[in-house]
PDB file of C-alpha atoms in Angstrom:
ATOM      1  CA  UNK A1263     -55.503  -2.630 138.065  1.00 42.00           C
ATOM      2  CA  UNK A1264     -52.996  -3.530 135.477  1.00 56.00           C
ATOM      3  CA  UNK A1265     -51.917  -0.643 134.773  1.00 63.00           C
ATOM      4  CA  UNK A1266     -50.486   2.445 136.943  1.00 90.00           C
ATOM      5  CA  UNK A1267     -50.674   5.895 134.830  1.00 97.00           C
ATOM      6  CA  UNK A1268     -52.218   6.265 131.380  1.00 97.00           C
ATOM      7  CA  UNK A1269     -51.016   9.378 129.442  1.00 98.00           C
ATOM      8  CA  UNK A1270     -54.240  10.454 127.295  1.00 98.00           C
ATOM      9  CA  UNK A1271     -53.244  12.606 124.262  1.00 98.00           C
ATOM     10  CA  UNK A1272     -56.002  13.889 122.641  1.00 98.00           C
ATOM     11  CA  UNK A1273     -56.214  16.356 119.736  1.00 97.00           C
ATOM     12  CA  UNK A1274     -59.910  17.087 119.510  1.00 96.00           C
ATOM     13  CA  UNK A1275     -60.073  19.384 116.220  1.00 87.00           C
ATOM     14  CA  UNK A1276     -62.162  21.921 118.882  1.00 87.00           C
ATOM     15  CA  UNK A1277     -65.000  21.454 116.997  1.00 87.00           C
ATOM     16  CA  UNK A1278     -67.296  17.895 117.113  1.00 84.00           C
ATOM     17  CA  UNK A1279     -67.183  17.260 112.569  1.00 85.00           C
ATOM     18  CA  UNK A1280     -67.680  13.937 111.912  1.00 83.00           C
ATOM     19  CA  UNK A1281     -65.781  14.463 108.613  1.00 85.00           C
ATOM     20  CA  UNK A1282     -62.933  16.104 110.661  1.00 87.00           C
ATOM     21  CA  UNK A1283     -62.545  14.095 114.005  1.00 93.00           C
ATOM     22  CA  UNK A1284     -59.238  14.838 116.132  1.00 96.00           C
ATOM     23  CA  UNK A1285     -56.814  12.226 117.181  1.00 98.00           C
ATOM     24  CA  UNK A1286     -56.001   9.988 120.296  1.00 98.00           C
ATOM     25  CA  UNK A1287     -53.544   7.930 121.771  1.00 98.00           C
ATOM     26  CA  UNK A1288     -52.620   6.469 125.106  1.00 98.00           C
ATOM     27  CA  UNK A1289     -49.063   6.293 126.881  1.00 98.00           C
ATOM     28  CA  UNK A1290     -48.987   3.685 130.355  1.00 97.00           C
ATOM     29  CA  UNK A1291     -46.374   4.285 132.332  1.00 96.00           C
ATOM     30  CA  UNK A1292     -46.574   0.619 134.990  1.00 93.00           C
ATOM     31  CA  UNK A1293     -43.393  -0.055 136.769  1.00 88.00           C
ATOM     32  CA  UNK A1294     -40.912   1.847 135.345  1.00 87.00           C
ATOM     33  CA  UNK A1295     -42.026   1.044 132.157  1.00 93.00           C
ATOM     34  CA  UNK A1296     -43.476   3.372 129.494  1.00 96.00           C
ATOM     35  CA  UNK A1297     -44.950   1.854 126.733  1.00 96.00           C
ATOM     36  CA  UNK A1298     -47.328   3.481 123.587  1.00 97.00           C
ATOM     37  CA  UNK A1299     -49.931   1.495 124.423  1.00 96.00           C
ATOM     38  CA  UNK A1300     -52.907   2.793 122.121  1.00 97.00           C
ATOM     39  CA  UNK A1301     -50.841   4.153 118.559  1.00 98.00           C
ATOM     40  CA  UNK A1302     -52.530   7.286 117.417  1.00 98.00           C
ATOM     41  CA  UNK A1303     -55.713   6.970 115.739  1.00 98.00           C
ATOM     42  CA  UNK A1304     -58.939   9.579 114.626  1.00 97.00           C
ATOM     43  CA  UNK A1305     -61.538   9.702 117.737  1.00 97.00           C
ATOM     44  CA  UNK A1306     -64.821  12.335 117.657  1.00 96.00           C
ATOM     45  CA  UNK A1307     -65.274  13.510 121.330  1.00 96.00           C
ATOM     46  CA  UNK A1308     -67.176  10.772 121.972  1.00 96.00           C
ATOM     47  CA  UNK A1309     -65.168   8.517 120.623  1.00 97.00           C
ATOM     48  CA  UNK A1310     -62.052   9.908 122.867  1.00 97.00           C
ATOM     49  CA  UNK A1311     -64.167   9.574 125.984  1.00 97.00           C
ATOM     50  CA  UNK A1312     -64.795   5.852 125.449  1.00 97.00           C
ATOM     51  CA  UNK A1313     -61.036   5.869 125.024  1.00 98.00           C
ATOM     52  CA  UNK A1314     -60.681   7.468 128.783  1.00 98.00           C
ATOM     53  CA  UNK A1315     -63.458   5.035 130.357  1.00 97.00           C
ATOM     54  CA  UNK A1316     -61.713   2.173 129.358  1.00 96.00           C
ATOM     55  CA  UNK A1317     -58.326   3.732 130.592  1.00 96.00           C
ATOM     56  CA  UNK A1318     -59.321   4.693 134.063  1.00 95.00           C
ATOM     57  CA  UNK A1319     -61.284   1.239 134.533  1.00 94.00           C
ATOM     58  CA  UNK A1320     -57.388  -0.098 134.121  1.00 92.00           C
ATOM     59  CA  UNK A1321     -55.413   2.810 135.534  1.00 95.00           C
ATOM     60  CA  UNK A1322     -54.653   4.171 139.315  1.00 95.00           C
ATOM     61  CA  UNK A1323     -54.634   7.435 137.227  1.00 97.00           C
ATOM     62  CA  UNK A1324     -55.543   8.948 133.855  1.00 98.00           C
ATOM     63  CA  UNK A1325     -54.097  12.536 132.689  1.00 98.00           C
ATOM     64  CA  UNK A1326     -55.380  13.830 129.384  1.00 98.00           C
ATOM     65  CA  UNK A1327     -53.764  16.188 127.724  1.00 98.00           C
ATOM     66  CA  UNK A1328     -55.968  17.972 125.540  1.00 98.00           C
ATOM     67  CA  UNK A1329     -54.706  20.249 122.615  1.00 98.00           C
ATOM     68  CA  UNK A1330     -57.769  22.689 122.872  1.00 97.00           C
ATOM     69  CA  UNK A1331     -58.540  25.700 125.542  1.00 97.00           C
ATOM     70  CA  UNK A1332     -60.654  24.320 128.531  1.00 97.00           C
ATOM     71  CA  UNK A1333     -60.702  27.631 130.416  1.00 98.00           C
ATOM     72  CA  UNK A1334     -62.426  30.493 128.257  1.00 98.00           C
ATOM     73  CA  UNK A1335     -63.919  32.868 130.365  1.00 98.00           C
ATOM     74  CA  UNK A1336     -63.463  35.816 128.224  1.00 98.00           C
ATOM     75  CA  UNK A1337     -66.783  36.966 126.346  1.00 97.00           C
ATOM     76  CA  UNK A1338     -64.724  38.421 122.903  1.00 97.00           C
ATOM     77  CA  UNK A1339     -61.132  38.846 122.289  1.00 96.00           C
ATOM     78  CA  UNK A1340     -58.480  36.318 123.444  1.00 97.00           C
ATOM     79  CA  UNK A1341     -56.820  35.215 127.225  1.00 97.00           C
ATOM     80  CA  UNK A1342     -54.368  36.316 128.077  1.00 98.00           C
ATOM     81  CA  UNK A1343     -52.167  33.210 128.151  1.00 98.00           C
ATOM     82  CA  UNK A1344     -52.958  32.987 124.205  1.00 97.00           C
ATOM     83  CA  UNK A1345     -51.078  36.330 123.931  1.00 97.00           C
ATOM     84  CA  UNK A1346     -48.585  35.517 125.873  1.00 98.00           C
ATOM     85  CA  UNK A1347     -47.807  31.889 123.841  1.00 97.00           C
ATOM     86  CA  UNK A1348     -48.477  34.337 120.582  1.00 97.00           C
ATOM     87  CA  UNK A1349     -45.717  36.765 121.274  1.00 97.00           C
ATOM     88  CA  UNK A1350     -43.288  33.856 120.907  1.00 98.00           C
ATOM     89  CA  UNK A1351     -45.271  31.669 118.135  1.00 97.00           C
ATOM     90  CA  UNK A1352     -45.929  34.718 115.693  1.00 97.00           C
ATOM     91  CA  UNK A1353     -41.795  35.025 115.986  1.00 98.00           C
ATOM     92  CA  UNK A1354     -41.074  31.940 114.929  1.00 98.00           C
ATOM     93  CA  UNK A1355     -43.894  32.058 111.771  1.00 96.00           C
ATOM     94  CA  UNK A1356     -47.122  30.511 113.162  1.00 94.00           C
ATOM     95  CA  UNK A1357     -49.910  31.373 114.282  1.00 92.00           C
ATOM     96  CA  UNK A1358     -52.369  31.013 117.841  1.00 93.00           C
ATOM     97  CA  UNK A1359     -55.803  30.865 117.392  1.00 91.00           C
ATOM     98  CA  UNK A1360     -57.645  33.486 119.951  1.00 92.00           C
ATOM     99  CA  UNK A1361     -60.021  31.277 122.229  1.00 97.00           C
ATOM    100  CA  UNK A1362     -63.411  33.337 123.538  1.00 97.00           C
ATOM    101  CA  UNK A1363     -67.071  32.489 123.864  1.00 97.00           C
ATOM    102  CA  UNK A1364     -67.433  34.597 120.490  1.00 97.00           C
ATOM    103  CA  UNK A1365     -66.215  30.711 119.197  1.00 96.00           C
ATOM    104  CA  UNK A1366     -69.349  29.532 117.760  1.00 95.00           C
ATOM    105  CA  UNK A1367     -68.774  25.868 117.775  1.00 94.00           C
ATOM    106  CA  UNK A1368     -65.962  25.985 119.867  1.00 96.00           C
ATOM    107  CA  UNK A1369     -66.547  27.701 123.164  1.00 96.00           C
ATOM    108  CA  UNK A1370     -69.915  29.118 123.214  1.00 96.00           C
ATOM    109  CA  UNK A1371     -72.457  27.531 125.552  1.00 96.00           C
ATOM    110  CA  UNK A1372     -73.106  24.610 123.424  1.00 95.00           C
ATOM    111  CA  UNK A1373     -69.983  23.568 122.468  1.00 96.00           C
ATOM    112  CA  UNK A1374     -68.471  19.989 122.630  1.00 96.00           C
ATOM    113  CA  UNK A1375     -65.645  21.156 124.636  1.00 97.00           C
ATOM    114  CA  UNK A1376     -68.164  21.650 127.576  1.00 97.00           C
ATOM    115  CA  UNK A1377     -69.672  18.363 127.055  1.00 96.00           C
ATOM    116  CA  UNK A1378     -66.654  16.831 127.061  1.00 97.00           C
ATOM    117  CA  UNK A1379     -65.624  18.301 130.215  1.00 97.00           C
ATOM    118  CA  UNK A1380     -68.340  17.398 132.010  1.00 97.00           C
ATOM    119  CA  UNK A1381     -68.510  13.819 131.401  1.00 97.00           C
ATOM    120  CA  UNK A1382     -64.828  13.846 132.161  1.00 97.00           C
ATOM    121  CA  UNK A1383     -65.534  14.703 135.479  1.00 96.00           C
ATOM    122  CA  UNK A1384     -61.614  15.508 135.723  1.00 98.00           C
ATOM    123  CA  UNK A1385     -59.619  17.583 138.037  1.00 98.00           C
ATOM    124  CA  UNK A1386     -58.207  20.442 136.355  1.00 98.00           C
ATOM    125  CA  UNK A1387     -55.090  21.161 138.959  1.00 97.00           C
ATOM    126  CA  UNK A1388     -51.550  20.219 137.057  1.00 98.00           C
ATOM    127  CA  UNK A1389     -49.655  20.559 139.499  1.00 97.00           C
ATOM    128  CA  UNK A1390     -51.655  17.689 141.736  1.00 97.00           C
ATOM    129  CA  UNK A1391     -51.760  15.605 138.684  1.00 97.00           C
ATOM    130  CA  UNK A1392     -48.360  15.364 139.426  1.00 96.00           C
ATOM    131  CA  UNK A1393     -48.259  14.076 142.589  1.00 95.00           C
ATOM    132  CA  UNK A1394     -51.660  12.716 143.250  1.00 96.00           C
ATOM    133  CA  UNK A1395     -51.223   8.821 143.570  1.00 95.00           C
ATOM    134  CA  UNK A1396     -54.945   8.471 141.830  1.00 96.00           C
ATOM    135  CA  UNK A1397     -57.499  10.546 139.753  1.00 97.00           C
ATOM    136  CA  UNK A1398     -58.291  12.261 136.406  1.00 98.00           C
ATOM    137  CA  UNK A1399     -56.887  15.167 135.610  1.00 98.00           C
ATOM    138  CA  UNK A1400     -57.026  17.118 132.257  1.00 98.00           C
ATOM    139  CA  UNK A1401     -54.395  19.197 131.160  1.00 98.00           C
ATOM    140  CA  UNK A1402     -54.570  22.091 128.508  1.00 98.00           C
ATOM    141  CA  UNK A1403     -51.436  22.038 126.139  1.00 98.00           C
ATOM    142  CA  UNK A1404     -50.354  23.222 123.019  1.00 97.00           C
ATOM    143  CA  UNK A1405     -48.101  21.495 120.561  1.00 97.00           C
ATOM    144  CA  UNK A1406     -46.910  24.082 118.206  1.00 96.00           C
ATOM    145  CA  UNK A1407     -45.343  25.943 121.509  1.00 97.00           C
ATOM    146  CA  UNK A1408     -43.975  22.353 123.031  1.00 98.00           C
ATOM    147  CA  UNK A1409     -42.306  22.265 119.429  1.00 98.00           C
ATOM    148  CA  UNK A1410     -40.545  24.978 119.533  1.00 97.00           C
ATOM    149  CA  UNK A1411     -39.224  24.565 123.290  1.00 96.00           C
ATOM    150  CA  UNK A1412     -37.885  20.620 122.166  1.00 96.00           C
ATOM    151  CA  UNK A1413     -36.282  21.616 118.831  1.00 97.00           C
ATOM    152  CA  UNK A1414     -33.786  24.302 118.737  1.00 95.00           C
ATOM    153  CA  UNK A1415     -34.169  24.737 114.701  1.00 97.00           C
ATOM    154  CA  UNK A1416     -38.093  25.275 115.517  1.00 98.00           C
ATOM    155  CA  UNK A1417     -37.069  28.573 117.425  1.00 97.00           C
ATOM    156  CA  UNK A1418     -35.700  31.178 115.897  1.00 97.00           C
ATOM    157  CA  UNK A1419     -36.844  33.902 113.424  1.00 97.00           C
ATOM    158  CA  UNK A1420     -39.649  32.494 111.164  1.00 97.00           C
ATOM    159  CA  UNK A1421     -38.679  28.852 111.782  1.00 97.00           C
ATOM    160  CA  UNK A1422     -41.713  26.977 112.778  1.00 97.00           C
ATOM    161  CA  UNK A1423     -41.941  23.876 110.514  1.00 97.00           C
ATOM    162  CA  UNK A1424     -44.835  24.184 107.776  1.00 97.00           C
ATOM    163  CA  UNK A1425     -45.939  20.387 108.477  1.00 97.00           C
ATOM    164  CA  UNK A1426     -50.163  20.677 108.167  1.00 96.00           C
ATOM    165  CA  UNK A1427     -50.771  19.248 104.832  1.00 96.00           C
ATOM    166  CA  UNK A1428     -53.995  20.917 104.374  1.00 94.00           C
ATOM    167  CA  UNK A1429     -52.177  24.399 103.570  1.00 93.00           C
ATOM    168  CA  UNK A1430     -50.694  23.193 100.196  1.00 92.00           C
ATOM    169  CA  UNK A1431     -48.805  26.104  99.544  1.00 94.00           C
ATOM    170  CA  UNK A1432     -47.120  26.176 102.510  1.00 95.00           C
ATOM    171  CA  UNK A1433     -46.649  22.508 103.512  1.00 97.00           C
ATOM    172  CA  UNK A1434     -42.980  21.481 103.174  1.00 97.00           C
ATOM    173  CA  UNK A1435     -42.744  17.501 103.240  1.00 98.00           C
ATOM    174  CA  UNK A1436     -38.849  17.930 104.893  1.00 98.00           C
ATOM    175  CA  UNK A1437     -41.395  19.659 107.794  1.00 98.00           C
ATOM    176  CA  UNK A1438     -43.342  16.799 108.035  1.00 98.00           C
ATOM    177  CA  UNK A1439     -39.571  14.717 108.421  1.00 98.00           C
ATOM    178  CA  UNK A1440     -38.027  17.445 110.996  1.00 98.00           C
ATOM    179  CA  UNK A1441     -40.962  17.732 113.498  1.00 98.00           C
ATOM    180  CA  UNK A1442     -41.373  13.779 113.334  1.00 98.00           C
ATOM    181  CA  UNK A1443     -38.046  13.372 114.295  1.00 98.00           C
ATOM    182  CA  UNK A1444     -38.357  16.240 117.099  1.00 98.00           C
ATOM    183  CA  UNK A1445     -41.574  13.764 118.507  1.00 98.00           C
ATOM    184  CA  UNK A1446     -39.600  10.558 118.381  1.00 98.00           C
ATOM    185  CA  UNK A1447     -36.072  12.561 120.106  1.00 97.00           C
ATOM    186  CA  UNK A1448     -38.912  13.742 122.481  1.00 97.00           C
ATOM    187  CA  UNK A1449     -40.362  10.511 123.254  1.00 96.00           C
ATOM    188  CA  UNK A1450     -37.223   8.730 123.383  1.00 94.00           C
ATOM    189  CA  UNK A1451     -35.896  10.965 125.982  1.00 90.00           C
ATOM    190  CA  UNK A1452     -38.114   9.383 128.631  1.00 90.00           C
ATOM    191  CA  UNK A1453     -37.602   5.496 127.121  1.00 91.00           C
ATOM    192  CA  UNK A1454     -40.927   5.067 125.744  1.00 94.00           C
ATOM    193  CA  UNK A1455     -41.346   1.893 124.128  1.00 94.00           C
ATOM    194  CA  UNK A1456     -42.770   1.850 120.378  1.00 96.00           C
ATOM    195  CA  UNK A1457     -42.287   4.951 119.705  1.00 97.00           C
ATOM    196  CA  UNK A1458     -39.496   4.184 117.036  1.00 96.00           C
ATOM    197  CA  UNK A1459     -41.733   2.003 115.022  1.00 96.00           C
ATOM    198  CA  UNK A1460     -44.294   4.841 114.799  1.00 97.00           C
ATOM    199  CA  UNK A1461     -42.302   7.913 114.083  1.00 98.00           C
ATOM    200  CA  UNK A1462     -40.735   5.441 111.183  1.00 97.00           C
ATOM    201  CA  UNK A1463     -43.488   4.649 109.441  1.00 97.00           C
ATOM    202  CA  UNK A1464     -44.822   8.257 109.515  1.00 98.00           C
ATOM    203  CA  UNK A1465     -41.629   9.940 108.613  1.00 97.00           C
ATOM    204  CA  UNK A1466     -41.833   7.885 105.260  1.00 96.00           C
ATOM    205  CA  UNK A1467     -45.187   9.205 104.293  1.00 95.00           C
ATOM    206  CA  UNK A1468     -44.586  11.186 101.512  1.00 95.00           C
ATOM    207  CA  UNK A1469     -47.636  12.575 101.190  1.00 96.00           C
ATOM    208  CA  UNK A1470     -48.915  12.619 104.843  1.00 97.00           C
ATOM    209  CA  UNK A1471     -52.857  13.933 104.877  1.00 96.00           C
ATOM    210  CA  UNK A1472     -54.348  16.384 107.613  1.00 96.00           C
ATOM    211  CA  UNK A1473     -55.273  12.639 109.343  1.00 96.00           C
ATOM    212  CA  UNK A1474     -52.078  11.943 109.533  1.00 97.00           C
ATOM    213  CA  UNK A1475     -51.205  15.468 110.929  1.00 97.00           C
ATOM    214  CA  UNK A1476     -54.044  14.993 114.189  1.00 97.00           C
ATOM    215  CA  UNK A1477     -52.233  11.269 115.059  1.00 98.00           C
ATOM    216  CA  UNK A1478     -48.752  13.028 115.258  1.00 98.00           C
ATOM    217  CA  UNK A1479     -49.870  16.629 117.443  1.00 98.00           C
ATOM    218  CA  UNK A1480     -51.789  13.717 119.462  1.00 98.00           C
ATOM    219  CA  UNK A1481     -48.934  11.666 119.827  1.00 98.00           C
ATOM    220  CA  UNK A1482     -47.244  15.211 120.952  1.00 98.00           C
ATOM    221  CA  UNK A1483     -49.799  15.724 123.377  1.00 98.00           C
ATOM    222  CA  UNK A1484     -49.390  12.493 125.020  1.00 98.00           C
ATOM    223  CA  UNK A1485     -45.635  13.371 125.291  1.00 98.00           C
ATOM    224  CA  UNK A1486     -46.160  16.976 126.893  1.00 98.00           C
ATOM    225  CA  UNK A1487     -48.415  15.251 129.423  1.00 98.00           C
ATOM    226  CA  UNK A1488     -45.783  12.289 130.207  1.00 98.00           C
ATOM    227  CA  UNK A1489     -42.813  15.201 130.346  1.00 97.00           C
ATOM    228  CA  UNK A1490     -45.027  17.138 133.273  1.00 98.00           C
ATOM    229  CA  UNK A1491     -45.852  14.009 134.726  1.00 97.00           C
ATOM    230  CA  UNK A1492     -41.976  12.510 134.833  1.00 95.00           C
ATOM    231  CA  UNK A1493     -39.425  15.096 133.777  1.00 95.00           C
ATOM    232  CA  UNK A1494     -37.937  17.553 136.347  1.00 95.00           C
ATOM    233  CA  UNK A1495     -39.891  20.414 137.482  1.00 94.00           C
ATOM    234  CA  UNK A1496     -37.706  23.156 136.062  1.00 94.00           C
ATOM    235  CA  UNK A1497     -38.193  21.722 132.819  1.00 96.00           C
ATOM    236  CA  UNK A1498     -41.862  22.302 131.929  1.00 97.00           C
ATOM    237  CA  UNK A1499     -43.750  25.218 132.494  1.00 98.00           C
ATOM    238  CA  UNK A1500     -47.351  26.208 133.447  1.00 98.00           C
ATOM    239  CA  UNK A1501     -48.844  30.053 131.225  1.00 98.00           C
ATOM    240  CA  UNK A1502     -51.535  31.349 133.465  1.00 98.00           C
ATOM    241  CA  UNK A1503     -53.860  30.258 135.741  1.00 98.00           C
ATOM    242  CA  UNK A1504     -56.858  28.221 136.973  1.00 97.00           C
ATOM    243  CA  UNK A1505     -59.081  31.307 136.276  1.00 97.00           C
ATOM    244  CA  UNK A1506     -58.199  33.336 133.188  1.00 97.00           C
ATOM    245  CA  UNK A1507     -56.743  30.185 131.281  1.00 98.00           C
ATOM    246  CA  UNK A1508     -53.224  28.642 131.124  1.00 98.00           C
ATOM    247  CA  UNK A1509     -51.177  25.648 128.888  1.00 98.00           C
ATOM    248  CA  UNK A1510     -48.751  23.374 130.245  1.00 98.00           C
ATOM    249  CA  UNK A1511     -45.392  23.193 127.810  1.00 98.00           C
ATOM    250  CA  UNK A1512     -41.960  21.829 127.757  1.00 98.00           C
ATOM    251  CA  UNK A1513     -38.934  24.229 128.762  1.00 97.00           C
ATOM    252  CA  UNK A1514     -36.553  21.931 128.313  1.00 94.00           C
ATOM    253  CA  UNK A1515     -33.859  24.749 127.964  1.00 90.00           C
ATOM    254  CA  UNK A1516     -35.472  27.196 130.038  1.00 94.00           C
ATOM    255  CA  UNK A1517     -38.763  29.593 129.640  1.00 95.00           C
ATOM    256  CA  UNK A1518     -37.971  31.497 126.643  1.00 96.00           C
ATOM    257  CA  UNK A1519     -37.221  34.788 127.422  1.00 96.00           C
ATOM    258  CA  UNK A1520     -39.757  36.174 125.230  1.00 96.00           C
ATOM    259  CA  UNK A1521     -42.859  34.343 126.884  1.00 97.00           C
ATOM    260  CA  UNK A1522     -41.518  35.930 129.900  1.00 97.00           C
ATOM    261  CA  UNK A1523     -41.459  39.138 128.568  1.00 97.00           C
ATOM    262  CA  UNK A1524     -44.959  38.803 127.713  1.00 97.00           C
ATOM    263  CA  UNK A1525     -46.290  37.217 130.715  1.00 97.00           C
ATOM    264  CA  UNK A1526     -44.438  39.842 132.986  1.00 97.00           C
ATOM    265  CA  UNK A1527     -46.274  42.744 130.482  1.00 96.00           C
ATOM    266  CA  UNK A1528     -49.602  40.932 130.610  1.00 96.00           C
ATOM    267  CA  UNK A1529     -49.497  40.137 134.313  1.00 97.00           C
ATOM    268  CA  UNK A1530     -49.025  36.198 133.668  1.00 98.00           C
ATOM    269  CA  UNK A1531     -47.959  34.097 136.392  1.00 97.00           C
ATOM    270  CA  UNK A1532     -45.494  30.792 134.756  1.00 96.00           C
ATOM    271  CA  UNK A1533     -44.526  28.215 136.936  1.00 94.00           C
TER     272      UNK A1533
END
């Protein structure tokens, strides 16, 4: 095996539209180095678990970090851990998507999500994708609230960066620039090689498309994975649990105090 740990981040899109695909891209970590080994680029679900095949035929272990709920028991409504990320992402001026089986397309019974998971066949258990020495393990994450815990200027009263180019009105191209430049800061914290060349090349698109959007919360999936995987316990955090559904985020400065506010209300473990 060449290779010791690949990083999988994978922005599906939630739904399986071949005129809308999500984004991948791959992250090895082999001794001591960390290198972005697969740039971002569009993948359907299928295409993303081709991606993963060829990764764990090369890798000890695979973690995929998958911007998309993998847990939805609840029938109608929301979970609870998409109140809890709400309570801080509706301060700052975005928005969280309620997950249920209500989701036609998305989480109903014949949804790609399922598909996905089962041909996967990964553990879902973060905290042994941390210290198992092989495996595949999927984590659930969510780059809008990993944004706001890297980037101070991301979180504060109405600050989330407008950076989706397919809301025109809102889209704000010095956005685009700022949460670019949060990624490569990110990335760069844990030495991963390549990373410069991408963020560059993106942060002079001056009129990024919704394509270009899915490579860069990809490429910010792939980092939240690596920073569970690598950075120090006490700075990432786990929302909810193996049964009701949870996300796995940064807290690079600490748990803000108003997820824990929430969590404590709604009866949310973090850890």
């Amino acid at each position: 095996m060449n290779a010791k740990t690949s990083i999988i981040g994978f922005d599906s899109a939630w739904t399986d539209n071949p005129k809308a695909p999500g984004a991948i891209c791959v992250i090895r970590l082999d001794h001591g180095r960390i290198d972005l080994h697969l740039a971002p680029r569009l993948a359907s679900f299928a295409e993303a678990l081709s991606v993963i095949k060829d990764e764990t035929d090369e890798a000890r272990k695979c973690v995929i970090a998958l911007d998309q709920p993998t847990i939805v028991p609840n029938l109608t409504g929301s979970r609870p851990v998409d109140k809890v990320a709400g309570s801080l992402i509706s301060w700052i001026g975005g928005g969280v998507q309620p997950a249920s089986r209500a989701k036609i397309g998305m989480f109903d019974d014949a949804a790609p999500i399922w598909t996905f998971k089962e041909a996967l066949g990964a553990a879902e258990d973060p905290e042994l994708a941390r210290i198992a020495p092989s495996g595949t393990f999927l984590l659930e994450v969510f780059p809008a609230l990993a944004l706001a815990a890297v980037e101070r200027a991301f979180c504060s009263r109405l600050a989330a960066p407008k950076y989706n180019p397919a809301n025109r009105k809102r889209f704000k191209l010095t956005d685009w620039q700022a949460v670019v430049e949060a990624v490569r800061r990110f990335g760069s914290s844990a030495s991963l090689r390549h990373l410069d060349e991408w963020c560059s090349i993106a942060a002079r698109h001056e009129t990024p498309s919704k394509s270009d959007q899915d490579k860069l919360d990809a490429l910010l999936c792939g980092l939240i994975g690596l920073h569970w995987m690598v950075a120090p316990r006490d700075q990432s955090v786990m929302i909810g649990d193996l049964r009701r559904g949870y996300m796995i985020s940064p807290a690079i400065g600490g748990v803000h105090e108003r997820l824990i506010a929430a969590a404590k209300l709604r009866g949310v473990p973090l850890s």
